[in-house]
């Protein structure tokens, strides 16, 4: 009996990566393009090329929470509806890219202006860079060389990089993050496996809360109130539901089965 | 004579401070500026700074937090368009979380009775 289940599981294990290769899914992005978002609601119609946003540059400096809770960026490309005026008023990209906010002792270059001078055009291109060959201050290979490796996604083990102190993503952006008196996180738990014989799923509430904040997950991504009540298949997840809201495009991808499907070692 | 000069200087200094203060304010980031100025923002910060403690609140406390969020919505609806867009999303997340934990606690209590 037990044997039959593990055979079924093994078959599934084989089929899923296959299905994602032959299906409608786009081909796997290169490490430096994993987490790349093209924002193009308004640029083109106003004569600017679309904006290219790289997660790897930004997530090395800030937690997801700062941008996706405190600043209010949506969790899907183009869902935020960013206007140049919003940015000029100091919101969205303009929360940092305003010419005076300092990060790591350096003033962050400003974003959109209504009537850019000839000199300012160069600055526009740093973000409005789709389809252009633009000089960047950031080189992915130099950046990632000293960091612990991962097979998938950006090819970087982000969690370990942080643990080792090689990156220190800020949890706070002044004027946006509400000062909190304490951090009482709920007791950690593992998710129950739906298929018998499948290894338990590792999920740390504690770690995810520090990175993402409760309100990013509940109720928009996880609305089922009872533990393990809402079931998803790997197909749902690969379409961006449940864990897939982050683990398809930005956090380590679904190809890394064992990182979710095994017993945790020790207490988190 | 000296005292009068001092007084005049003091008045002048006060006048300057008055002139400079709003100008200096306008240069700070919109976030910090609003926090100092607007009552709705104070209430927002107060209500939504507790999301990560949600599990430690009682059903009654969570109910009050959800109500305070609901009371904020019309005030945010009256803001200019950028702030309305940004804070509607943030309020939606914050209210949603309290409502989620509230529901979870109510369920737990129900199960406890059975």
GROMACS .gro file of C-alpha atoms in nm:
model
  382
    1UNK     CA    1   0.000   0.000   0.000
    2UNK     CA    2   0.260   0.244   0.114
    3UNK     CA    3   0.472   0.133  -0.176
    4UNK     CA    4   0.200   0.215  -0.428
    5UNK     CA    5   0.167   0.567  -0.294
    6UNK     CA    6   0.534   0.638  -0.323
    7UNK     CA    7   0.529   0.514  -0.682
    8UNK     CA    8   0.245   0.755  -0.759
    9UNK     CA    9   0.440   1.029  -0.592
   10UNK     CA   10   0.752   0.953  -0.791
   11UNK     CA   11   0.556   0.967  -1.114
   12UNK     CA   12   0.407   1.299  -1.016
   13UNK     CA   13   0.749   1.422  -0.924
   14UNK     CA   14   0.865   1.346  -1.274
   15UNK     CA   15   0.563   1.481  -1.454
   16UNK     CA   16   0.544   1.823  -1.300
   17UNK     CA   17   0.878   1.958  -1.418
   18UNK     CA   18   0.804   1.803  -1.756
   19UNK     CA   19   0.463   1.963  -1.774
   20UNK     CA   20   0.608   2.300  -1.695
   21UNK     CA   21   0.856   2.262  -1.976
   22UNK     CA   22   0.612   2.161  -2.243
   23UNK     CA   23   0.323   2.374  -2.126
   24UNK     CA   24   0.251   2.738  -2.190
   25UNK     CA   25   0.509   2.849  -1.933
   26UNK     CA   26   0.774   3.078  -2.070
   27UNK     CA   27   1.127   2.950  -2.072
   28UNK     CA   28   1.330   2.974  -1.757
   29UNK     CA   29   1.485   3.321  -1.720
   30UNK     CA   30   1.859   3.372  -1.680
   31UNK     CA   31   1.980   3.429  -1.323
   32UNK     CA   32   2.011   3.807  -1.362
   33UNK     CA   33   1.668   3.833  -1.522
   34UNK     CA   34   1.485   3.632  -1.256
   35UNK     CA   35   1.260   3.883  -1.077
   36UNK     CA   36   1.275   4.134  -1.361
   37UNK     CA   37   0.952   4.329  -1.398
   38UNK     CA   38   0.857   4.543  -1.696
   39UNK     CA   39   0.621   4.825  -1.600
   40UNK     CA   40   0.440   4.971  -1.896
   41UNK     CA   41   0.098   5.115  -1.827
   42UNK     CA   42   0.170   5.474  -1.929
   43UNK     CA   43   0.530   5.514  -2.046
   44UNK     CA   44   0.494   5.431  -2.411
   45UNK     CA   45   0.187   5.644  -2.470
   46UNK     CA   46   0.383   5.939  -2.325
   47UNK     CA   47   0.690   5.884  -2.538
   48UNK     CA   48   0.908   5.702  -2.283
   49UNK     CA   49   1.024   5.343  -2.315
   50UNK     CA   50   0.872   5.105  -2.053
   51UNK     CA   51   1.038   5.080  -1.713
   52UNK     CA   52   1.254   4.782  -1.618
   53UNK     CA   53   1.267   4.701  -1.248
   54UNK     CA   54   1.514   4.445  -1.114
   55UNK     CA   55   1.430   4.268  -0.789
   56UNK     CA   56   1.783   4.144  -0.726
   57UNK     CA   57   1.924   4.497  -0.693
   58UNK     CA   58   1.648   4.608  -0.462
   59UNK     CA   59   1.593   4.301  -0.247
   60UNK     CA   60   1.958   4.304  -0.146
   61UNK     CA   61   1.890   4.642   0.020
   62UNK     CA   62   1.526   4.617   0.139
   63UNK     CA   63   1.289   4.349   0.262
   64UNK     CA   64   0.985   4.269   0.049
   65UNK     CA   65   0.774   4.422   0.324
   66UNK     CA   66   0.917   4.773   0.282
   67UNK     CA   67   0.801   4.785  -0.080
   68UNK     CA   68   0.498   4.559  -0.084
   69UNK     CA   69   0.340   4.674   0.244
   70UNK     CA   70   0.486   5.008   0.349
   71UNK     CA   71   0.513   5.164   0.003
   72UNK     CA   72   0.221   4.972  -0.142
   73UNK     CA   73   0.352   4.810  -0.462
   74UNK     CA   74   0.120   4.539  -0.592
   75UNK     CA   75   0.225   4.175  -0.625
   76UNK     CA   76   0.165   4.154  -1.000
   77UNK     CA   77   0.343   4.338  -1.279
   78UNK     CA   78   0.158   4.660  -1.369
   79UNK     CA   79  -0.102   4.618  -1.094
   80UNK     CA   80   0.009   4.924  -0.895
   81UNK     CA   81  -0.084   5.172  -1.162
   82UNK     CA   82   0.216   5.398  -1.098
   83UNK     CA   83   0.190   5.748  -1.251
   84UNK     CA   84   0.479   5.987  -1.306
   85UNK     CA   85   0.300   6.240  -1.079
   86UNK     CA   86   0.283   5.987  -0.795
   87UNK     CA   87   0.656   5.933  -0.827
   88UNK     CA   88   0.721   6.309  -0.835
   89UNK     CA   89   0.515   6.351  -0.519
   90UNK     CA   90   0.752   6.112  -0.345
   91UNK     CA   91   0.551   5.789  -0.359
   92UNK     CA   92   0.626   5.447  -0.514
   93UNK     CA   93   0.971   5.463  -0.679
   94UNK     CA   94   0.987   5.825  -0.559
   95UNK     CA   95   0.986   5.703  -0.197
   96UNK     CA   96   1.358   5.642  -0.254
   97UNK     CA   97   1.437   5.778  -0.600
   98UNK     CA   98   1.391   6.145  -0.514
   99UNK     CA   99   1.744   6.282  -0.519
  100UNK     CA  100   1.767   6.329  -0.142
  101UNK     CA  101   1.692   5.998   0.035
  102UNK     CA  102   2.023   5.832   0.121
  103UNK     CA  103   2.084   5.460   0.111
  104UNK     CA  104   2.422   5.321   0.216
  105UNK     CA  105   2.553   5.677   0.236
  106UNK     CA  106   2.460   5.758  -0.123
  107UNK     CA  107   2.178   5.981  -0.245
  108UNK     CA  108   1.943   5.774  -0.460
  109UNK     CA  109   1.899   5.921  -0.809
  110UNK     CA  110   1.567   6.094  -0.872
  111UNK     CA  111   1.285   5.959  -1.088
  112UNK     CA  112   1.039   6.129  -1.325
  113UNK     CA  113   1.033   6.506  -1.388
  114UNK     CA  114   0.782   6.687  -1.604
  115UNK     CA  115   1.018   6.866  -1.843
  116UNK     CA  116   1.360   6.708  -1.831
  117UNK     CA  117   1.661   6.907  -1.951
  118UNK     CA  118   1.897   6.744  -2.196
  119UNK     CA  119   2.127   6.639  -1.910
  120UNK     CA  120   1.840   6.485  -1.719
  121UNK     CA  121   1.749   6.256  -2.009
  122UNK     CA  122   2.030   6.020  -1.911
  123UNK     CA  123   1.867   5.974  -1.573
  124UNK     CA  124   1.531   5.885  -1.726
  125UNK     CA  125   1.696   5.606  -1.918
  126UNK     CA  126   1.816   5.433  -1.605
  127UNK     CA  127   1.457   5.324  -1.542
  128UNK     CA  128   1.289   5.381  -1.878
  129UNK     CA  129   1.534   5.133  -2.023
  130UNK     CA  130   1.328   4.871  -2.204
  131UNK     CA  131   1.488   4.796  -2.539
  132UNK     CA  132   1.781   5.031  -2.474
  133UNK     CA  133   2.141   4.951  -2.400
  134UNK     CA  134   2.185   5.140  -2.076
  135UNK     CA  135   2.496   5.177  -1.864
  136UNK     CA  136   2.426   5.035  -1.516
  137UNK     CA  137   2.600   5.089  -1.183
  138UNK     CA  138   2.520   4.730  -1.095
  139UNK     CA  139   2.686   4.424  -1.236
  140UNK     CA  140   2.508   4.103  -1.149
  141UNK     CA  141   2.814   3.882  -1.169
  142UNK     CA  142   3.028   4.105  -0.948
  143UNK     CA  143   2.739   4.133  -0.704
  144UNK     CA  144   2.659   3.762  -0.686
  145UNK     CA  145   3.015   3.627  -0.691
  146UNK     CA  146   3.073   3.639  -0.312
  147UNK     CA  147   2.721   3.514  -0.224
  148UNK     CA  148   2.624   3.152  -0.147
  149UNK     CA  149   2.485   2.976  -0.452
  150UNK     CA  150   2.151   2.819  -0.535
  151UNK     CA  151   2.071   2.617  -0.842
  152UNK     CA  152   1.759   2.804  -0.947
  153UNK     CA  153   1.614   3.154  -0.962
  154UNK     CA  154   1.880   3.421  -0.929
  155UNK     CA  155   2.130   3.146  -0.855
  156UNK     CA  156   2.175   3.310  -0.515
  157UNK     CA  157   2.075   3.161  -0.181
  158UNK     CA  158   1.915   3.478  -0.051
  159UNK     CA  159   1.826   3.339   0.287
  160UNK     CA  160   2.178   3.223   0.357
  161UNK     CA  161   2.327   3.547   0.224
  162UNK     CA  162   2.125   3.730   0.483
  163UNK     CA  163   2.209   3.486   0.762
  164UNK     CA  164   2.578   3.522   0.684
  165UNK     CA  165   2.544   3.899   0.696
  166UNK     CA  166   2.657   3.938   0.334
  167UNK     CA  167   2.342   4.136   0.259
  168UNK     CA  168   2.146   4.339   0.512
  169UNK     CA  169   1.806   4.423   0.369
  170UNK     CA  170   1.662   4.719   0.561
  171UNK     CA  171   1.331   4.655   0.737
  172UNK     CA  172   1.248   5.021   0.768
  173UNK     CA  173   1.209   5.315   0.532
  174UNK     CA  174   1.157   5.633   0.724
  175UNK     CA  175   0.829   5.809   0.654
  176UNK     CA  176   0.675   5.489   0.517
  177UNK     CA  177   0.734   5.212   0.769
  178UNK     CA  178   0.517   5.266   1.075
  179UNK     CA  179   0.732   5.238   1.387
  180UNK     CA  180   0.639   4.921   1.574
  181UNK     CA  181   0.681   4.866   1.943
  182UNK     CA  182   0.748   4.495   1.931
  183UNK     CA  183   0.740   4.192   1.711
  184UNK     CA  184   0.520   3.918   1.850
  185UNK     CA  185   0.499   3.654   1.584
  186UNK     CA  186   0.256   3.371   1.613
  187UNK     CA  187   0.382   3.025   1.694
  188UNK     CA  188   0.544   2.856   1.399
  189UNK     CA  189   0.381   2.556   1.235
  190UNK     CA  190   0.431   2.324   0.939
  191UNK     CA  191   0.166   2.275   0.676
  192UNK     CA  192   0.012   1.930   0.662
  193UNK     CA  193   0.075   1.724   0.354
  194UNK     CA  194  -0.230   1.649   0.147
  195UNK     CA  195  -0.093   1.336  -0.014
  196UNK     CA  196  -0.002   1.061   0.227
  197UNK     CA  197   0.358   0.964   0.198
  198UNK     CA  198   0.458   1.307   0.072
  199UNK     CA  199   0.716   1.473   0.289
  200UNK     CA  200   0.582   1.758   0.503
  201UNK     CA  201   0.598   2.107   0.373
  202UNK     CA  202   0.840   2.343   0.535
  203UNK     CA  203   0.694   2.680   0.604
  204UNK     CA  204   0.816   2.921   0.866
  205UNK     CA  205   0.561   3.183   0.968
  206UNK     CA  206   0.826   3.358   1.166
  207UNK     CA  207   1.078   3.400   0.885
  208UNK     CA  208   0.813   3.488   0.629
  209UNK     CA  209   0.668   3.754   0.856
  210UNK     CA  210   1.002   3.930   0.893
  211UNK     CA  211   1.050   3.928   0.517
  212UNK     CA  212   0.696   3.997   0.405
  213UNK     CA  213   0.472   4.115   0.689
  214UNK     CA  214   0.146   3.942   0.784
  215UNK     CA  215  -0.074   4.170   0.577
  216UNK     CA  216   0.096   4.080   0.250
  217UNK     CA  217  -0.020   3.719   0.286
  218UNK     CA  218  -0.350   3.750   0.474
  219UNK     CA  219  -0.606   3.764   0.337
  220UNK     CA  220  -0.502   3.845  -0.021
  221UNK     CA  221  -0.283   3.539  -0.078
  222UNK     CA  222  -0.400   3.305   0.199
  223UNK     CA  223  -0.763   3.362   0.287
  224UNK     CA  224  -0.859   3.021   0.422
  225UNK     CA  225  -0.885   3.069   0.795
  226UNK     CA  226  -0.845   2.713   0.909
  227UNK     CA  227  -0.503   2.559   0.893
  228UNK     CA  228  -0.476   2.340   0.586
  229UNK     CA  229  -0.835   2.408   0.486
  230UNK     CA  230  -0.769   2.554   0.143
  231UNK     CA  231  -0.591   2.302  -0.075
  232UNK     CA  232  -0.392   2.386  -0.382
  233UNK     CA  233  -0.230   2.164  -0.639
  234UNK     CA  234   0.118   2.231  -0.773
  235UNK     CA  235  -0.053   2.347  -1.092
  236UNK     CA  236  -0.245   2.616  -0.898
  237UNK     CA  237   0.076   2.714  -0.725
  238UNK     CA  238   0.268   2.741  -1.052
  239UNK     CA  239  -0.006   2.971  -1.177
  240UNK     CA  240   0.073   3.212  -0.896
  241UNK     CA  241  -0.170   3.102  -0.626
  242UNK     CA  242  -0.069   3.029  -0.267
  243UNK     CA  243   0.310   3.002  -0.228
  244UNK     CA  244   0.333   3.070  -0.601
  245UNK     CA  245   0.245   3.435  -0.543
  246UNK     CA  246   0.615   3.479  -0.455
  247UNK     CA  247   0.787   3.152  -0.538
  248UNK     CA  248   0.727   3.171  -0.911
  249UNK     CA  249   0.885   3.505  -0.997
  250UNK     CA  250   1.093   3.642  -0.711
  251UNK     CA  251   1.163   3.408  -0.417
  252UNK     CA  252   1.335   3.074  -0.503
  253UNK     CA  253   1.128   2.903  -0.774
  254UNK     CA  254   0.913   2.589  -0.769
  255UNK     CA  255   1.177   2.381  -0.946
  256UNK     CA  256   1.347   2.359  -0.606
  257UNK     CA  257   1.106   2.088  -0.478
  258UNK     CA  258   1.304   1.977  -0.176
  259UNK     CA  259   1.327   2.321  -0.028
  260UNK     CA  260   0.953   2.305   0.048
  261UNK     CA  261   0.888   1.931   0.051
  262UNK     CA  262   1.083   1.788   0.343
  263UNK     CA  263   1.086   1.790   0.719
  264UNK     CA  264   1.244   2.097   0.876
  265UNK     CA  265   1.566   2.042   1.067
  266UNK     CA  266   1.527   2.173   1.419
  267UNK     CA  267   1.299   2.449   1.543
  268UNK     CA  268   1.261   2.771   1.348
  269UNK     CA  269   1.887  10.088   2.418
  270UNK     CA  270   2.063   9.754   2.424
  271UNK     CA  271   1.755   9.583   2.560
  272UNK     CA  272   1.543   9.730   2.285
  273UNK     CA  273   1.782   9.614   2.018
  274UNK     CA  274   1.774   9.266   2.167
  275UNK     CA  275   1.397   9.267   2.169
  276UNK     CA  276   1.389   9.378   1.807
  277UNK     CA  277   1.636   9.109   1.716
  278UNK     CA  278   1.426   8.851   1.895
  279UNK     CA  279   1.112   8.958   1.713
  280UNK     CA  280   1.299   8.950   1.384
  281UNK     CA  281   1.432   8.601   1.460
  282UNK     CA  282   1.083   8.478   1.540
  283UNK     CA  283   0.957   8.625   1.218
  284UNK     CA  284   1.230   8.446   1.023
  285UNK     CA  285   1.159   8.119   1.194
  286UNK     CA  286   0.796   8.154   1.093
  287UNK     CA  287   0.896   8.212   0.734
  288UNK     CA  288   1.142   7.927   0.723
  289UNK     CA  289   0.946   7.657   0.900
  290UNK     CA  290   0.687   7.579   0.632
  291UNK     CA  291   0.951   7.594   0.360
  292UNK     CA  292   1.173   7.349   0.545
  293UNK     CA  293   0.876   7.121   0.600
  294UNK     CA  294   0.786   7.104   0.236
  295UNK     CA  295   1.128   6.960   0.163
  296UNK     CA  296   1.097   6.658   0.387
  297UNK     CA  297   0.956   6.341   0.241
  298UNK     CA  298   0.578   6.337   0.206
  299UNK     CA  299   0.556   6.048   0.448
  300UNK     CA  300   0.716   6.225   0.745
  301UNK     CA  301   0.547   6.552   0.662
  302UNK     CA  302   0.203   6.397   0.661
  303UNK     CA  303   0.275   6.211   0.983
  304UNK     CA  304   0.341   6.538   1.159
  305UNK     CA  305   0.050   6.719   1.004
  306UNK     CA  306  -0.253   6.507   0.940
  307UNK     CA  307  -0.484   6.354   1.197
  308UNK     CA  308  -0.593   6.076   0.960
  309UNK     CA  309  -0.231   5.973   0.921
  310UNK     CA  310  -0.179   5.959   1.298
  311UNK     CA  311  -0.482   5.736   1.329
  312UNK     CA  312  -0.366   5.521   1.037
  313UNK     CA  313  -0.021   5.476   1.190
  314UNK     CA  314  -0.167   5.397   1.528
  315UNK     CA  315  -0.417   5.138   1.403
  316UNK     CA  316  -0.196   4.971   1.145
  317UNK     CA  317   0.127   4.955   1.347
  318UNK     CA  318  -0.011   4.653   1.534
  319UNK     CA  319  -0.066   4.402   1.255
  320UNK     CA  320   0.224   4.184   1.363
  321UNK     CA  321   0.085   4.162   1.714
  322UNK     CA  322  -0.257   4.056   1.584
  323UNK     CA  323  -0.235   3.707   1.732
  324UNK     CA  324  -0.203   3.848   2.082
  325UNK     CA  325  -0.528   4.050   2.065
  326UNK     CA  326  -0.866   3.939   2.196
  327UNK     CA  327  -1.179   3.914   1.980
  328UNK     CA  328  -1.299   4.242   2.133
  329UNK     CA  329  -0.973   4.425   2.061
  330UNK     CA  330  -0.967   4.297   1.703
  331UNK     CA  331  -1.327   4.405   1.651
  332UNK     CA  332  -1.237   4.757   1.761
  333UNK     CA  333  -0.937   4.764   1.527
  334UNK     CA  334  -1.152   4.659   1.230
  335UNK     CA  335  -1.405   4.930   1.319
  336UNK     CA  336  -1.132   5.191   1.340
  337UNK     CA  337  -1.013   5.087   0.993
  338UNK     CA  338  -1.365   5.122   0.856
  339UNK     CA  339  -1.393   5.469   1.008
  340UNK     CA  340  -1.069   5.571   0.833
  341UNK     CA  341  -1.183   5.473   0.485
  342UNK     CA  342  -1.403   5.779   0.418
  343UNK     CA  343  -1.125   6.007   0.542
  344UNK     CA  344  -0.879   5.845   0.301
  345UNK     CA  345  -1.134   5.870   0.019
  346UNK     CA  346  -1.117   6.250   0.056
  347UNK     CA  347  -0.737   6.273   0.006
  348UNK     CA  348  -0.574   6.384  -0.318
  349UNK     CA  349  -0.544   6.109  -0.578
  350UNK     CA  350  -0.192   5.979  -0.509
  351UNK     CA  351  -0.239   5.950  -0.134
  352UNK     CA  352  -0.585   5.806  -0.183
  353UNK     CA  353  -0.442   5.535  -0.408
  354UNK     CA  354  -0.151   5.452  -0.176
  355UNK     CA  355  -0.338   5.457   0.153
  356UNK     CA  356  -0.648   5.276   0.026
  357UNK     CA  357  -0.426   4.980  -0.057
  358UNK     CA  358  -0.244   4.999   0.274
  359UNK     CA  359  -0.569   5.026   0.470
  360UNK     CA  360  -0.714   4.735   0.274
  361UNK     CA  361  -0.417   4.516   0.375
  362UNK     CA  362  -0.428   4.626   0.737
  363UNK     CA  363  -0.804   4.584   0.781
  364UNK     CA  364  -0.794   4.254   0.596
  365UNK     CA  365  -0.537   4.110   0.833
  366UNK     CA  366  -0.730   4.207   1.147
  367UNK     CA  367  -1.050   4.067   0.998
  368UNK     CA  368  -0.868   3.744   0.906
  369UNK     CA  369  -0.725   3.691   1.252
  370UNK     CA  370  -1.060   3.785   1.407
  371UNK     CA  371  -1.235   3.519   1.202
  372UNK     CA  372  -0.970   3.265   1.290
  373UNK     CA  373  -1.012   3.341   1.662
  374UNK     CA  374  -1.390   3.317   1.638
  375UNK     CA  375  -1.359   2.977   1.470
  376UNK     CA  376  -1.118   2.859   1.735
  377UNK     CA  377  -1.363   2.962   2.006
  378UNK     CA  378  -1.644   2.775   1.827
  379UNK     CA  379  -1.433   2.462   1.806
  380UNK     CA  380  -1.348   2.496   2.172
  381UNK     CA  381  -1.718   2.480   2.259
  382UNK     CA  382  -1.789   2.165   2.058
   0.00000   0.00000   0.00000
